[in-house]
């Protein structure tokens, strides 16, 4: 397992949204929430597991398995490249 304190799930979700080329409006529509909710999601460090499962399904990325259980280095690498945006 990873050090949960180091995971900022909102940034990881945002990176995946960008990787897929989705707008926040389109992601909000798929998640069935307001766009302002998406802004809150990408800014949050933690998230409800139920919501994360739904987001994982929409974004076709298993955040629980890949980010928290560290089970897929290839998929994780794609999102980590997108995370460079936040590290600048």
PDB file of C-alpha atoms in Angstrom:
ATOM      1  CA  UNK A   1       0.000   0.000   0.000  1.00  0.00           C
ATOM      2  CA  UNK A   2       1.045   3.566  -0.561  1.00  0.00           C
ATOM      3  CA  UNK A   3       1.432   6.352   1.948  1.00  0.00           C
ATOM      4  CA  UNK A   4      -2.101   7.750   1.756  1.00  0.00           C
ATOM      5  CA  UNK A   5      -0.978  11.134   3.062  1.00  0.00           C
ATOM      6  CA  UNK A   6       1.020  11.659  -0.138  1.00  0.00           C
ATOM      7  CA  UNK A   7      -1.868  10.987  -2.530  1.00  0.00           C
ATOM      8  CA  UNK A   8      -3.805  14.043  -3.754  1.00  0.00           C
ATOM      9  CA  UNK A   9      -6.681  12.295  -5.463  1.00  0.00           C
ATOM     10  CA  UNK A  10      -8.127  15.486  -6.937  1.00  0.00           C
ATOM     11  CA  UNK A  11      -4.951  16.170  -8.878  1.00  0.00           C
ATOM     12  CA  UNK A  12      -4.861  12.596 -10.127  1.00  0.00           C
ATOM     13  CA  UNK A  13      -8.463  12.844 -11.297  1.00  0.00           C
ATOM     14  CA  UNK A  14      -7.726  16.166 -12.989  1.00  0.00           C
ATOM     15  CA  UNK A  15      -4.710  14.661 -14.745  1.00  0.00           C
ATOM     16  CA  UNK A  16      -6.834  11.794 -16.066  1.00  0.00           C
ATOM     17  CA  UNK A  17      -9.556  14.199 -17.259  1.00  0.00           C
ATOM     18  CA  UNK A  18      -6.893  16.133 -19.178  1.00  0.00           C
ATOM     19  CA  UNK A  19      -5.303  12.935 -20.513  1.00  0.00           C
ATOM     20  CA  UNK A  20      -8.662  11.945 -22.002  1.00  0.00           C
ATOM     21  CA  UNK A  21      -9.226  15.424 -23.421  1.00  0.00           C
ATOM     22  CA  UNK A  22     -12.483  15.922 -21.529  1.00  0.00           C
ATOM     23  CA  UNK A  23     -13.789  19.308 -20.530  1.00  0.00           C
ATOM     24  CA  UNK A  24     -15.000  19.813 -16.977  1.00  0.00           C
ATOM     25  CA  UNK A  25     -18.477  20.388 -18.401  1.00  0.00           C
ATOM     26  CA  UNK A  26     -18.467  17.008 -20.159  1.00  0.00           C
ATOM     27  CA  UNK A  27     -17.052  15.238 -17.117  1.00  0.00           C
ATOM     28  CA  UNK A  28     -19.704  16.901 -14.926  1.00  0.00           C
ATOM     29  CA  UNK A  29     -22.428  15.748 -17.327  1.00  0.00           C
ATOM     30  CA  UNK A  30     -21.145  12.157 -17.204  1.00  0.00           C
ATOM     31  CA  UNK A  31     -20.883  12.279 -13.413  1.00  0.00           C
ATOM     32  CA  UNK A  32     -24.338  13.887 -13.225  1.00  0.00           C
ATOM     33  CA  UNK A  33     -23.145  16.841 -11.118  1.00  0.00           C
ATOM     34  CA  UNK A  34     -22.721  20.579 -11.572  1.00  0.00           C
ATOM     35  CA  UNK A  35     -19.454  21.848 -13.013  1.00  0.00           C
ATOM     36  CA  UNK A  36     -18.685  23.558  -9.689  1.00  0.00           C
ATOM     37  CA  UNK A  37     -18.696  20.106  -8.081  1.00  0.00           C
ATOM     38  CA  UNK A  38     -15.999  19.021 -10.531  1.00  0.00           C
ATOM     39  CA  UNK A  39     -13.898  22.033  -9.518  1.00  0.00           C
ATOM     40  CA  UNK A  40     -14.274  20.954  -5.890  1.00  0.00           C
ATOM     41  CA  UNK A  41     -13.349  17.356  -6.721  1.00  0.00           C
ATOM     42  CA  UNK A  42     -10.101  18.283  -8.482  1.00  0.00           C
ATOM     43  CA  UNK A  43      -9.082  20.535  -5.577  1.00  0.00           C
ATOM     44  CA  UNK A  44      -9.729  17.983  -2.857  1.00  0.00           C
ATOM     45  CA  UNK A  45      -7.034  15.794  -1.335  1.00  0.00           C
ATOM     46  CA  UNK A  46      -9.462  13.029  -0.361  1.00  0.00           C
ATOM     47  CA  UNK A  47     -12.752  11.714  -1.701  1.00  0.00           C
ATOM     48  CA  UNK A  48     -15.632   9.439  -0.782  1.00  0.00           C
ATOM     49  CA  UNK A  49     -14.950   5.899  -2.021  1.00  0.00           C
ATOM     50  CA  UNK A  50     -18.380   5.587  -3.645  1.00  0.00           C
ATOM     51  CA  UNK A  51     -17.776   8.717  -5.687  1.00  0.00           C
ATOM     52  CA  UNK A  52     -14.248   7.571  -6.567  1.00  0.00           C
ATOM     53  CA  UNK A  53     -15.610   4.280  -7.913  1.00  0.00           C
ATOM     54  CA  UNK A  54     -18.064   6.159 -10.144  1.00  0.00           C
ATOM     55  CA  UNK A  55     -15.298   8.509 -11.336  1.00  0.00           C
ATOM     56  CA  UNK A  56     -13.047   5.512 -11.999  1.00  0.00           C
ATOM     57  CA  UNK A  57     -15.748   3.997 -14.177  1.00  0.00           C
ATOM     58  CA  UNK A  58     -16.314   7.242 -16.116  1.00  0.00           C
ATOM     59  CA  UNK A  59     -12.595   7.850 -16.644  1.00  0.00           C
ATOM     60  CA  UNK A  60     -11.795   4.174 -17.294  1.00  0.00           C
ATOM     61  CA  UNK A  61      -9.038   4.254 -14.675  1.00  0.00           C
ATOM     62  CA  UNK A  62      -9.091   2.247 -11.450  1.00  0.00           C
ATOM     63  CA  UNK A  63      -7.871   4.885  -8.989  1.00  0.00           C
ATOM     64  CA  UNK A  64      -8.307   2.543  -6.014  1.00  0.00           C
ATOM     65  CA  UNK A  65      -6.221  -0.264  -7.426  1.00  0.00           C
ATOM     66  CA  UNK A  66      -3.633   1.800  -9.286  1.00  0.00           C
ATOM     67  CA  UNK A  67      -3.108   4.775  -6.989  1.00  0.00           C
ATOM     68  CA  UNK A  68      -3.829   3.328  -3.556  1.00  0.00           C
ATOM     69  CA  UNK A  69      -2.772  -0.292  -3.998  1.00  0.00           C
ATOM     70  CA  UNK A  70       0.037   0.405  -6.486  1.00  0.00           C
ATOM     71  CA  UNK A  71      -0.911  -2.419  -8.854  1.00  0.00           C
ATOM     72  CA  UNK A  72      -0.322  -1.012 -12.344  1.00  0.00           C
ATOM     73  CA  UNK A  73       2.942   0.806 -13.048  1.00  0.00           C
ATOM     74  CA  UNK A  74       2.134   1.331 -16.737  1.00  0.00           C
ATOM     75  CA  UNK A  75      -1.186   3.060 -16.164  1.00  0.00           C
ATOM     76  CA  UNK A  76       0.207   4.966 -13.200  1.00  0.00           C
ATOM     77  CA  UNK A  77       3.058   6.261 -15.347  1.00  0.00           C
ATOM     78  CA  UNK A  78       0.650   7.876 -17.810  1.00  0.00           C
ATOM     79  CA  UNK A  79      -1.063   9.865 -15.076  1.00  0.00           C
ATOM     80  CA  UNK A  80       2.233  10.723 -13.374  1.00  0.00           C
ATOM     81  CA  UNK A  81       3.406  12.342 -16.606  1.00  0.00           C
ATOM     82  CA  UNK A  82       0.274  14.482 -16.511  1.00  0.00           C
ATOM     83  CA  UNK A  83       1.026  15.313 -12.858  1.00  0.00           C
ATOM     84  CA  UNK A  84       4.135  17.232 -13.937  1.00  0.00           C
ATOM     85  CA  UNK A  85       1.722  20.083 -14.663  1.00  0.00           C
ATOM     86  CA  UNK A  86       1.126  20.446 -10.921  1.00  0.00           C
ATOM     87  CA  UNK A  87       4.740  20.202  -9.904  1.00  0.00           C
ATOM     88  CA  UNK A  88       5.787  23.345 -11.747  1.00  0.00           C
TER      89      UNK A  88
END
